[in-house]
Amino acid sequence: MGRDRTWLPLGISCIILGLAAIAIARDYPYGSVTAMGPGFIPTAVSILLIFFGALILAGRGRDVPESADGGEIAAPAFSPEGPWRAIGSITVSIVLFGMSIKPLGLPITAFLVVLVAGYAHSQMRIWPLLTLAVLLSAAATLVFIGLLGLNIGTLPRVG
Amino acid sequence: MFDFGAIFQGLGLGFGVAAIPVNILFCFLGCLVGTLVGVLPGLGPTATIAILLPMTMTLSPVTGLITLAGIYYGAQYGGSTTSILLRLPGEASSVVTVLDGHGMTRRGRGGAALAIAAWGSFFAGTVGTLFIAIFAPLLAEVVLKFGAAEYFMLMVLGLVASVVLAQGSVIRALAMVAIGLLLGMVGTDQNSGQYRYTFDSLELLNGLPFVPLVVGLFGIADILVALEKSRAGEEPQQTGAIGKLWPTRAEARRAAPAAARGTLIGLFLGLMPGGGALMSSFVAYSLEKRISGKTGDFGNGDPAGVAAPEAANNAGAQTAFLPLLTLGLPSNAVMALMTGAMLIHGIIPGPRIISNQPTLFWGLIASMWIGNLMLLIINLPLVGLWVQMLKIRYRYLYPIILIVSLVGIYSVEYSVMHVYLTAMFGILGYVMNRWKCEPAPLVLAFVLGPMMEQYFRRAMLVSRGDLGIFIDRPISLFLLLITVALLVGIAAPHFRSFRNKAFAE
């Protein structure tokens, strides 16, 4: 059992985010209380955020119940069991979708996205994954372009 | 006080709208797809609605909202099904249903438990719909007299209440509110035309798009969290026998009064911001526990323990629409999604909806009832099919969810940028989950933020910069006092221990 340890990164992130938001808002006219400029409220909310961040730091994790691991991940972050495998491959698959949907069209894009996203699950085997990718690619094309008539290309754009 | 003539006229208009074939069809599809996704392991109503939200964007506003409402009821019902048959509550509000629901399943009465849940929900839904039809016009009339100062205080109260009455750390939720407010400021300032936090991106001039935000925070983040949990290995679920779908006379006699009591509790607690549905099912369950005393087999498959919380959470789910449709105040994450959907369609939720968009308002109310009826007609017979869905392994499921989400986001504006934003908010949602922060307050603040800023600046303009305007006006002062009381209450140790106990279950 351990007390929550996530308060430190969380509190610091809130304060950094608040400070950054204030710094950016310095470029916006502040105005007066009667006629507020666009910079007034962002600055006020940022100060609130910094205040809450400070409170989280002051609470030192007493604001959430204790948990077995104190909120930390047991496995090392970059090991196959760590969270980076899932975060990495899902994020890459989404970015891949964004990059290829226009030039390559839906069927090829969906196939590639499923292949990359499949890597996120440690127990995924290659043949079931390939089958799933082909099936999903066909089903998505059929439903979204055939049935719903979305304006997405089916084939790679030439030239 | 009540203008029943107008209410009947309104309901007539509403059923006229809801009963046109297109709307019936989409209400049906919404319920069907909502249940389908709702029973899938690990997908609660909020994630379901977020993922399917883009698909409704191409429909007309009325049809789109009717579909969303159908998805909402379907997803809720799907959650009950998995609690009863599998001990897997799909959402927090059906956690207590597990105790007696799965208890009935263990005795081979799972089918009866499902039927009791469905009938109880239908009864509660009917009463809830009537409740909204009667009180919404009344409340809207009162709210129409509100000025900028009252509106601002009302929204502050709504945000604070939804934080205090929901589960989790209050201080972390308040930090999420602040981040949500900041995210809501991205774009062009309405008063001055100044670009704020746009980072020179043309696509952000109209503000951060809503759909990538919610699909990322609820949908993609859900996948990341579930993938991590599935590391330990997974086995397809074993379902208990469903048995006959018809309760015995004794079971029905036990369930009916419990459903009525649950409905009553749900009606009122559903109005509360934050954990409306959650609190109502919990309170209804503990009331039944007290009533049945030590004599019965409560907790081991008592029909009353299924009927009461299911009726309560459905009544609560229904009346949660009331603050949204009359005050423009979404009280939970699902209502925030509804607000976002309305805003995308150019409809501003609030007291003027009833008079300015009567077809939308009454059509939505009528379709709530039709949606409840459909759940009863289509879902009960299809239970066997839903159970089959549970056998799908998560490793084949999440790629499907991912593709549906991505195509949906992209199809809203055919913008690649929205796809990248989704990835970003997915990571943010995952980090928030790790750091024990709820996404709901962030989304609520994101939706309410721009309106709050407008009202605040207008109030300051009226009072020439005097903050005293919030104290001088009686309604505003009243709202302010409740807000302060809530904040002081959470700091008081007595209330805090009660709250911890209430959410411990």
XYZ file of C-alpha atoms in Angstrom:
664
model
C 0.000 0.000 0.000
C 1.237 3.450 -0.733
C 0.005 6.942 -0.704
C -0.699 8.430 -4.103
C 2.441 9.678 -5.829
C 0.885 11.285 -8.876
C 0.369 14.607 -7.108
C 3.883 15.795 -7.898
C 3.839 15.589 -11.725
C 0.186 16.704 -11.775
C 0.690 19.756 -9.572
C 3.812 20.814 -11.447
C 2.101 20.363 -14.833
C -0.826 22.538 -13.725
C 1.522 25.308 -12.603
C 3.640 25.160 -15.776
C 0.506 25.168 -17.942
C -0.888 28.160 -16.018
C 2.354 30.108 -16.327
C 2.569 29.373 -20.059
C -1.030 30.467 -20.574
C -0.336 33.748 -18.741
C 2.819 34.328 -20.776
C 0.934 33.892 -24.041
C -1.968 36.041 -22.836
C 0.417 38.957 -22.219
C 0.160 39.675 -25.953
C -3.611 40.189 -25.716
C -4.997 43.573 -24.672
C -5.898 43.386 -20.998
C -8.528 46.107 -21.001
C -10.098 47.458 -17.841
C -12.588 45.841 -15.467
C -15.427 47.831 -17.060
C -14.479 46.982 -20.635
C -12.483 43.799 -20.435
C -10.041 43.018 -23.184
C -9.485 39.523 -24.547
C -6.562 38.997 -22.173
C -8.409 39.507 -18.903
C -10.270 36.240 -18.402
C -7.475 33.947 -19.712
C -5.107 35.507 -17.180
C -7.631 35.150 -14.366
C -8.332 31.494 -15.186
C -4.592 30.770 -15.466
C -4.054 32.208 -11.989
C -6.812 29.883 -10.727
C -5.094 26.929 -12.409
C -1.769 27.798 -10.763
C -3.581 28.111 -7.436
C -5.170 24.657 -7.833
C -1.810 23.233 -8.874
C -0.273 24.648 -5.682
C -3.113 23.122 -3.623
C -2.488 19.718 -5.231
C 1.194 20.011 -4.307
C 0.270 21.064 -0.775
C -2.074 18.083 -0.413
C 0.764 15.649 -1.221
C -1.652 13.026 -2.519
C -3.955 12.967 0.500
C -6.873 13.993 -1.715
C -7.183 10.543 -3.317
C -7.479 7.153 -1.644
C -4.381 5.012 -1.211
C -3.836 2.359 -3.820
C -1.644 -0.688 -4.044
C 1.002 0.880 -6.247
C 0.589 4.530 -5.320
C -0.556 5.212 -8.863
C 2.765 4.316 -10.449
C 3.217 1.783 -13.182
C 4.938 -1.340 -11.996
C 6.622 -2.284 -15.269
C 9.370 -0.061 -16.687
C 7.867 2.401 -19.135
C 9.725 1.176 -22.223
C 9.567 -2.575 -21.587
C 7.097 -4.621 -23.665
C 4.793 -4.647 -20.638
C 5.033 -0.882 -20.127
C 2.509 1.650 -21.375
C 4.596 2.978 -24.242
C 3.867 0.117 -26.546
C 0.131 0.859 -26.472
C 0.458 4.650 -26.474
C 3.085 4.583 -29.207
C 1.353 2.282 -31.625
C -2.127 3.759 -31.156
C -0.781 7.296 -31.617
C 1.263 6.305 -34.662
C -1.764 4.557 -36.151
C -3.906 7.705 -35.730
C -1.246 9.940 -37.275
C -0.856 7.406 -40.088
C -4.602 7.654 -40.722
C -4.320 11.427 -40.976
C -1.385 11.281 -43.372
C -2.691 8.626 -45.722
C -6.471 9.098 -45.843
C -6.319 11.772 -48.549
C -3.592 10.358 -50.821
C -4.296 6.620 -50.352
C -8.055 6.407 -49.826
C -9.958 4.480 -47.155
C -9.322 0.771 -47.893
C -5.521 0.963 -47.854
C -5.508 3.427 -44.957
C -7.787 1.258 -42.803
C -5.629 -1.806 -43.558
C -2.437 -0.015 -42.485
C -4.035 1.560 -39.395
C -5.272 -1.822 -38.132
C -1.850 -3.384 -38.678
C -0.069 -0.668 -36.685
C -2.754 -0.478 -33.962
C -2.673 -4.268 -33.605
C 0.878 -4.060 -32.333
C -0.492 -2.338 -29.207
C -1.835 -5.630 -27.873
C 0.911 -7.955 -26.688
C -1.082 -11.107 -27.420
C -1.962 -10.253 -31.000
C -0.817 -12.856 -33.534
C 0.122 -12.033 -37.092
C -2.433 -14.119 -39.052
C -5.503 -13.107 -37.071
C -4.318 -9.510 -37.322
C -3.913 -9.673 -41.106
C -7.352 -11.235 -41.428
C -8.844 -8.560 -39.187
C -7.148 -5.803 -41.204
C -8.509 -7.134 -44.508
C -12.003 -7.645 -43.114
C -12.144 -4.243 -41.424
C -10.803 -2.483 -44.472
C -13.529 -4.064 -46.614
C -16.285 -3.472 -44.047
C -15.316 0.172 -43.467
C -15.261 0.872 -47.196
C -18.612 -0.794 -47.658
C -20.328 0.947 -44.744
C -18.804 4.418 -44.831
C -18.435 4.974 -48.567
C -21.006 2.565 -49.993
C -23.783 2.910 -47.439
C -23.284 6.317 -45.802
C -21.828 7.939 -48.928
C -18.987 9.760 -47.157
C -16.803 11.803 -49.449
C -13.641 9.724 -48.990
C -11.600 8.222 -51.812
C -11.472 4.470 -52.357
C -8.300 4.256 -54.421
C -4.919 5.973 -54.188
C -4.892 9.275 -56.010
C -2.645 9.105 -59.059
C -0.423 12.024 -59.934
C -49.565 27.427 -12.641
C -49.412 24.582 -15.146
C -50.653 25.163 -18.628
C -51.766 21.638 -19.465
C -53.333 22.729 -22.719
C -49.973 23.910 -23.966
C -48.264 20.778 -22.692
C -50.668 18.475 -24.541
C -50.369 20.609 -27.617
C -46.602 20.395 -27.304
C -46.615 16.634 -26.813
C -48.884 16.327 -29.842
C -46.435 18.348 -31.883
C -43.577 16.267 -30.504
C -45.104 12.917 -31.396
C -45.878 14.348 -34.814
C -42.167 15.046 -35.265
C -40.855 11.904 -33.605
C -43.209 9.653 -35.523
C -42.101 10.566 -39.035
C -40.434 7.479 -40.523
C -36.928 8.988 -40.690
C -36.941 9.852 -37.004
C -38.427 6.511 -35.957
C -35.791 4.762 -38.048
C -32.902 6.696 -36.520
C -34.313 6.383 -33.018
C -34.387 2.635 -33.645
C -30.871 2.594 -35.098
C -29.612 4.719 -32.207
C -31.069 2.341 -29.609
C -29.739 -0.670 -31.488
C -26.210 0.642 -32.007
C -26.165 2.140 -28.509
C -27.001 -1.228 -26.945
C -24.578 -3.019 -29.242
C -21.686 -0.789 -28.215
C -22.951 -0.478 -24.638
C -22.684 -4.215 -23.982
C -19.173 -4.386 -25.376
C -16.718 -4.785 -22.556
C -15.214 -1.607 -21.245
C -17.307 0.869 -23.202
C -19.635 2.960 -21.051
C -22.340 5.348 -22.291
C -20.032 8.368 -22.430
C -17.431 6.678 -24.620
C -20.185 5.176 -26.778
C -21.804 8.540 -27.405
C -18.462 10.252 -28.007
C -17.427 7.678 -30.615
C -20.763 7.746 -32.410
C -21.259 11.540 -32.141
C -19.618 12.351 -35.501
C -21.917 9.898 -37.289
C -24.943 12.006 -36.334
C -23.455 15.255 -37.585
C -24.683 14.798 -41.142
C -28.299 14.348 -40.004
C -30.743 17.206 -39.457
C -30.583 18.642 -35.907
C -33.796 16.989 -34.697
C -32.948 13.587 -36.166
C -29.359 13.838 -34.958
C -30.365 14.572 -31.375
C -33.038 11.878 -31.413
C -30.397 9.403 -32.572
C -28.011 10.509 -29.830
C -30.715 10.167 -27.190
C -31.419 6.660 -28.501
C -27.723 5.790 -28.276
C -27.697 7.076 -24.711
C -30.620 4.912 -23.557
C -29.290 1.944 -25.481
C -25.839 2.263 -23.934
C -27.341 2.547 -20.456
C -29.441 -0.512 -21.026
C -26.447 -2.380 -22.379
C -24.617 -1.572 -19.156
C -27.416 -3.099 -17.078
C -27.396 -6.244 -19.204
C -23.726 -6.890 -18.539
C -24.106 -6.181 -14.803
C -26.926 -8.666 -14.496
C -25.501 -11.470 -16.586
C -21.791 -11.049 -15.999
C -21.171 -9.004 -12.877
C -19.625 -6.424 -15.217
C -21.146 -3.015 -14.651
C -20.710 -1.099 -17.895
C -20.957 2.186 -16.008
C -20.825 3.465 -12.469
C -24.594 3.840 -12.148
C -25.270 0.127 -12.605
C -22.699 -0.978 -10.042
C -25.344 -1.686 -7.410
C -27.447 -3.645 -9.913
C -24.674 -6.235 -9.945
C -25.416 -7.400 -6.403
C -28.977 -8.610 -6.813
C -28.984 -8.760 -10.610
C -26.171 -11.259 -10.797
C -27.633 -12.903 -7.717
C -30.763 -13.663 -9.751
C -28.630 -14.933 -12.614
C -26.882 -17.372 -10.292
C -30.288 -18.804 -9.457
C -31.139 -19.182 -13.114
C -33.434 -16.169 -13.042
C -31.228 -13.924 -15.203
C -33.935 -13.549 -17.826
C -36.416 -12.384 -15.231
C -33.867 -9.900 -13.874
C -33.358 -8.486 -17.373
C -37.106 -8.172 -17.853
C -37.528 -6.473 -14.476
C -34.732 -4.041 -15.307
C -36.283 -3.303 -18.690
C -39.829 -2.845 -17.374
C -38.616 -0.793 -14.438
C -36.588 1.418 -16.753
C -39.520 1.808 -19.105
C -41.843 2.827 -16.285
C -39.248 5.279 -14.939
C -38.613 6.616 -18.438
C -42.304 7.250 -18.996
C -42.679 9.115 -15.704
C -39.436 11.014 -16.350
C -40.603 12.101 -19.795
C -43.887 13.397 -18.386
C -41.991 15.162 -15.616
C -39.869 17.028 -18.164
C -42.876 17.870 -20.333
C -44.642 19.425 -17.337
C -41.792 21.241 -15.626
C -39.574 22.345 -18.492
C -41.881 25.099 -19.814
C -42.407 26.321 -16.256
C -38.722 26.464 -15.415
C -37.852 28.060 -18.739
C -40.265 30.881 -17.950
C -38.461 31.649 -14.684
C -35.026 31.474 -16.266
C -36.004 33.857 -19.056
C -35.956 36.648 -16.464
C -32.290 35.974 -15.727
C -29.754 38.653 -16.578
C -26.072 38.215 -17.373
C -25.069 38.182 -13.702
C -27.576 35.423 -12.828
C -26.547 33.337 -15.800
C -22.904 33.588 -14.867
C -23.552 32.565 -11.259
C -25.819 29.728 -12.405
C -23.016 28.313 -14.545
C -20.465 28.689 -11.770
C -22.844 26.850 -9.462
C -23.392 24.150 -12.088
C -19.654 23.595 -12.501
C -18.888 23.608 -8.783
C -21.828 21.340 -7.972
C -20.890 18.849 -10.669
C -17.393 18.701 -9.180
C -18.454 18.406 -5.541
C -21.244 15.887 -6.109
C -19.217 13.637 -8.415
C -16.662 11.096 -7.316
C -12.923 11.606 -7.108
C -10.686 14.352 -5.796
C -12.395 17.749 -5.730
C -9.210 19.753 -6.054
C -8.081 17.744 -9.085
C -11.511 18.189 -10.652
C -11.274 21.960 -10.103
C -7.890 21.980 -11.844
C -9.519 20.110 -14.738
C -12.261 22.769 -14.809
C -9.579 25.470 -15.162
C -7.883 23.561 -17.994
C -11.257 23.072 -19.695
C -11.968 26.810 -19.443
C -8.579 27.604 -20.996
C -9.142 25.111 -23.828
C -12.533 26.731 -24.420
C -10.826 30.083 -25.000
C -8.858 28.873 -27.992
C -10.024 30.715 -31.094
C -11.311 34.161 -31.937
C -12.536 36.322 -29.047
C -16.148 37.241 -29.798
C -15.886 40.810 -28.527
C -12.599 42.019 -29.931
C -11.777 39.625 -32.752
C -8.446 38.905 -31.079
C -7.032 35.419 -31.816
C -6.249 33.590 -28.587
C -4.080 30.481 -28.188
C -4.403 29.645 -31.872
C -0.650 29.183 -32.435
C -1.072 30.675 -35.903
C -3.272 27.799 -37.011
C -6.064 28.819 -39.370
C -8.142 25.819 -38.377
C -8.217 26.868 -34.739
C -9.704 30.309 -35.438
C -13.199 28.961 -34.743
C -12.028 27.373 -31.519
C -10.903 23.874 -30.660
C -13.249 21.459 -32.410
C -15.506 19.578 -29.987
C -15.587 16.161 -31.623
C -11.812 15.462 -31.569
C -11.715 16.651 -27.957
C -14.368 14.238 -26.713
C -13.441 11.299 -28.932
C -9.843 11.685 -27.752
C -10.621 12.138 -24.068
C -13.284 9.442 -23.824
C -12.791 7.084 -26.782
C -9.056 6.887 -27.504
C -8.037 7.314 -23.859
C -10.405 4.446 -22.995
C -8.630 2.202 -25.486
C -5.211 3.083 -24.048
C -6.339 2.414 -20.486
C -8.070 -0.843 -21.438
C -5.015 -2.060 -23.363
C -2.917 -1.561 -20.295
C -5.362 -3.461 -18.120
C -5.613 -6.310 -20.611
C -1.897 -6.993 -20.224
C -2.567 -9.526 -17.517
C -4.233 -11.718 -20.121
C -7.885 -12.064 -20.959
C -10.412 -14.796 -21.283
C -13.729 -14.512 -23.065
C -16.536 -13.982 -20.577
C -18.596 -16.868 -19.288
C -22.238 -15.975 -19.114
C -24.716 -17.513 -16.737
C -27.898 -19.098 -18.046
C -30.492 -16.516 -18.972
C -33.540 -18.651 -18.248
C -37.073 -17.515 -18.896
C -37.614 -13.870 -19.809
C -40.748 -13.587 -17.715
C -40.793 -12.788 -13.997
C -43.015 -14.869 -11.757
C -45.973 -13.241 -10.068
C -44.127 -13.118 -6.746
C -41.102 -11.479 -8.354
C -43.263 -8.912 -10.085
C -45.064 -8.108 -6.840
C -41.706 -7.595 -5.146
C -40.302 -5.459 -7.980
C -43.213 -3.144 -8.798
C -43.278 -0.994 -5.628
C -39.485 -0.900 -5.592
C -39.490 0.414 -9.157
C -41.974 3.118 -8.183
C -39.834 4.229 -5.223
C -36.696 4.128 -7.353
C -38.379 6.264 -9.999
C -39.297 8.910 -7.471
C -35.739 9.082 -6.127
C -34.288 9.182 -9.622
C -36.576 11.999 -10.742
C -35.186 14.386 -8.168
C -31.591 13.238 -7.828
C -31.277 13.204 -11.617
C -31.693 16.969 -11.559
C -28.535 17.335 -9.497
C -25.364 18.172 -11.345
C -22.559 15.649 -11.250
C -23.356 12.108 -10.282
C -27.132 12.330 -10.795
C -27.697 8.840 -12.169
C -24.979 7.383 -9.953
C -26.297 8.884 -6.723
C -29.900 7.998 -7.523
C -29.192 4.309 -8.128
C -27.100 4.158 -4.968
C -29.689 5.915 -2.803
C -32.529 3.825 -4.255
C -30.616 0.635 -3.510
C -29.866 1.560 0.084
C -33.494 2.548 0.629
C -34.670 -0.878 -0.558
C -32.070 -2.496 1.667
C -33.465 -0.634 4.643
C -37.083 -1.398 3.763
C -36.528 -5.124 3.271
C -34.732 -5.383 6.592
C -33.009 -8.590 7.563
C -35.821 -10.960 6.695
C -35.503 -11.201 2.918
C -32.606 -12.426 0.841
C -31.677 -8.906 -0.162
C -28.274 -8.726 -1.805
C -28.538 -12.298 -3.098
C -31.004 -11.978 -5.925
C -33.951 -9.978 -4.664
C -35.977 -8.539 -7.594
C -36.448 -5.321 -5.595
C -32.681 -4.823 -5.614
C -32.751 -4.878 -9.422
C -35.900 -2.865 -10.015
C -35.154 0.065 -7.702
C -31.668 1.111 -8.894
C -32.485 0.448 -12.557
C -35.656 2.541 -12.375
C -33.793 5.227 -10.441
C -30.912 5.550 -12.860
C -33.208 5.630 -15.851
C -35.433 8.285 -14.287
C -32.267 10.193 -13.417
C -30.917 9.818 -16.946
C -34.189 11.274 -18.165
C -34.467 14.268 -15.858
C -30.799 15.159 -16.428
C -32.119 16.621 -19.691
C -34.208 19.145 -17.772
C -31.394 21.515 -16.661
C -29.919 21.302 -20.156
C -33.129 22.112 -22.011
C -34.256 24.876 -19.671
C -31.116 26.409 -18.160
C -28.647 25.478 -20.869
C -26.690 23.791 -18.112
C -25.312 20.325 -18.863
C -25.115 18.417 -15.588
C -22.842 15.544 -16.556
C -20.497 14.338 -19.275
C -23.271 12.856 -21.412
C -25.244 16.106 -21.270
C -22.065 18.007 -22.143
C -21.836 15.831 -25.267
C -25.468 16.663 -26.066
C -24.690 20.367 -25.618
C -21.723 20.060 -27.944
C -23.877 18.324 -30.529
C -26.502 21.076 -30.300
C -23.914 23.831 -30.608
C -22.429 22.198 -33.704
C -25.922 22.245 -35.210
C -26.176 25.937 -34.312
C -28.702 25.417 -31.514
C -27.988 27.142 -28.209
C -29.481 25.087 -25.390
C -31.395 27.183 -22.878
C -34.783 28.603 -22.003
C -35.393 29.907 -25.511
C -35.359 26.451 -27.084
C -38.978 25.812 -26.134
C -40.318 28.947 -27.787
C -37.837 29.246 -30.664
C -37.437 25.597 -31.595
C -40.665 23.917 -30.449
C -40.349 21.063 -32.946
C -36.866 20.243 -31.661
C -37.818 20.483 -28.001
C -41.042 18.501 -28.118
C -39.698 16.126 -30.754
C -36.788 15.246 -28.474
C -39.123 14.723 -25.505
C -41.478 12.511 -27.484
C -38.567 10.508 -28.851
C -37.310 9.926 -25.320
C -40.463 7.986 -24.655
C -40.349 6.227 -28.025
C -36.717 5.316 -27.321
C -37.676 3.760 -23.989
C -40.458 1.822 -25.652
C -38.094 0.554 -28.353
C -35.621 -0.682 -25.788
C -38.394 -2.762 -24.313
C -39.586 -4.134 -27.653
C -36.311 -4.767 -29.462
C -33.809 -5.354 -26.715
C -35.467 -7.924 -24.546
C -35.915 -10.410 -27.392
C -32.386 -9.699 -28.630
C -30.675 -10.363 -25.301
C -29.220 -13.620 -26.623
C -27.532 -11.727 -29.439
C -26.091 -9.117 -27.063
C -24.639 -11.844 -24.919
C -22.853 -13.253 -27.951
C -21.191 -9.849 -28.407
C -19.533 -10.277 -25.043
C -17.524 -13.189 -26.343
C -15.517 -10.952 -28.663
C -11.988 -10.611 -27.389
C -10.784 -7.081 -26.760
C -7.815 -7.521 -29.077
C -10.216 -7.756 -32.039
C -12.493 -5.088 -30.695
C -10.297 -2.058 -30.243
C -9.134 -1.867 -33.878
C -12.820 -1.713 -34.867
C -13.506 1.062 -32.341
C -10.433 2.911 -33.587
C -11.430 2.782 -37.270
C -15.029 3.827 -36.546
C -13.818 6.742 -34.397
C -11.255 7.951 -36.926
C -13.518 7.802 -39.958
C -16.190 9.562 -37.898
C -13.911 12.412 -36.850
C -12.530 12.842 -40.322
C -15.966 12.877 -41.933
C -17.252 15.807 -39.853
C -15.211 18.392 -41.730
C -12.845 16.227 -43.809
C -10.050 17.805 -41.805
C -6.813 15.899 -41.248
C -5.997 18.342 -38.460
C -8.962 17.015 -36.456
C -7.445 13.544 -36.667
C -4.139 14.764 -35.218
C -5.935 16.673 -32.455
C -7.725 13.445 -31.521
C -4.382 11.694 -31.026
C -3.264 14.567 -28.812
C -6.383 14.524 -26.647
C -6.208 10.738 -26.454
C -2.782 11.012 -24.833
C -4.031 13.813 -22.576
C -6.958 11.624 -21.504
C -4.629 8.731 -20.757
C -2.331 10.918 -18.653
C -5.360 12.323 -16.804
C -6.518 8.794 -16.041
C -3.053 7.903 -14.707
C -3.049 11.015 -12.543
C -6.555 10.285 -11.211
C -8.275 13.233 -12.862
C -11.790 12.874 -14.279
C -12.362 14.055 -17.858
C -15.998 15.103 -17.236
C -15.266 18.438 -15.448
C -12.869 19.409 -18.228
C -15.475 18.798 -20.937
C -18.217 20.564 -18.960
C -15.990 23.611 -18.508
C -14.966 23.505 -22.160
C -18.611 23.659 -23.219
C -19.673 26.273 -20.672
C -16.513 28.419 -20.738
C -17.197 30.623 -23.762
C -20.739 31.357 -22.536
C -19.505 32.110 -19.023
C -16.927 34.566 -20.318
C -19.566 36.392 -22.352
C -21.953 36.637 -19.405
C -19.207 37.749 -17.037
C -17.990 40.485 -19.353
C -21.551 41.621 -19.999
C -22.297 41.720 -16.268
C -19.150 43.796 -15.683
C -20.196 46.134 -18.468
C -23.638 46.617 -16.903
C -22.258 47.216 -13.409
C -19.371 49.391 -14.658
C -16.809 46.975 -13.297
C -18.379 46.540 -9.884
C -18.197 42.900 -8.711
C -20.976 43.819 -6.258
C -23.511 43.095 -9.015
C -23.316 39.405 -8.096
C -24.326 40.236 -4.508
C -26.834 43.022 -5.155
C -29.147 40.949 -7.313
C -31.125 38.542 -5.106
C -31.181 35.500 -7.422
C -27.498 35.876 -8.136
C -26.741 36.208 -4.418
C -28.800 33.080 -3.712
C -26.865 31.090 -6.333
C -23.588 32.441 -4.985
C -24.482 31.386 -1.443
C -25.256 27.817 -2.545
C -21.936 27.689 -4.411
C -20.022 28.894 -1.361
C -21.927 26.485 0.881
C -20.955 23.582 -1.382
C -17.292 24.603 -1.348
C -17.251 25.093 2.420
C -19.125 21.818 2.854
C -16.518 19.844 0.968
C -13.818 21.254 3.180
C -15.704 20.225 6.330
C -14.578 16.805 7.578
C -18.061 15.518 8.356
C -19.393 15.989 4.844
C -16.200 14.632 3.359
C -16.437 11.372 5.235
C -20.076 11.012 4.166
C -19.093 11.592 0.556
C -16.289 9.063 0.712
C -18.664 6.520 2.186
C -21.300 7.201 -0.436
C -18.867 6.558 -3.287
C -17.040 3.709 -1.597
C -19.541 1.119 -2.825
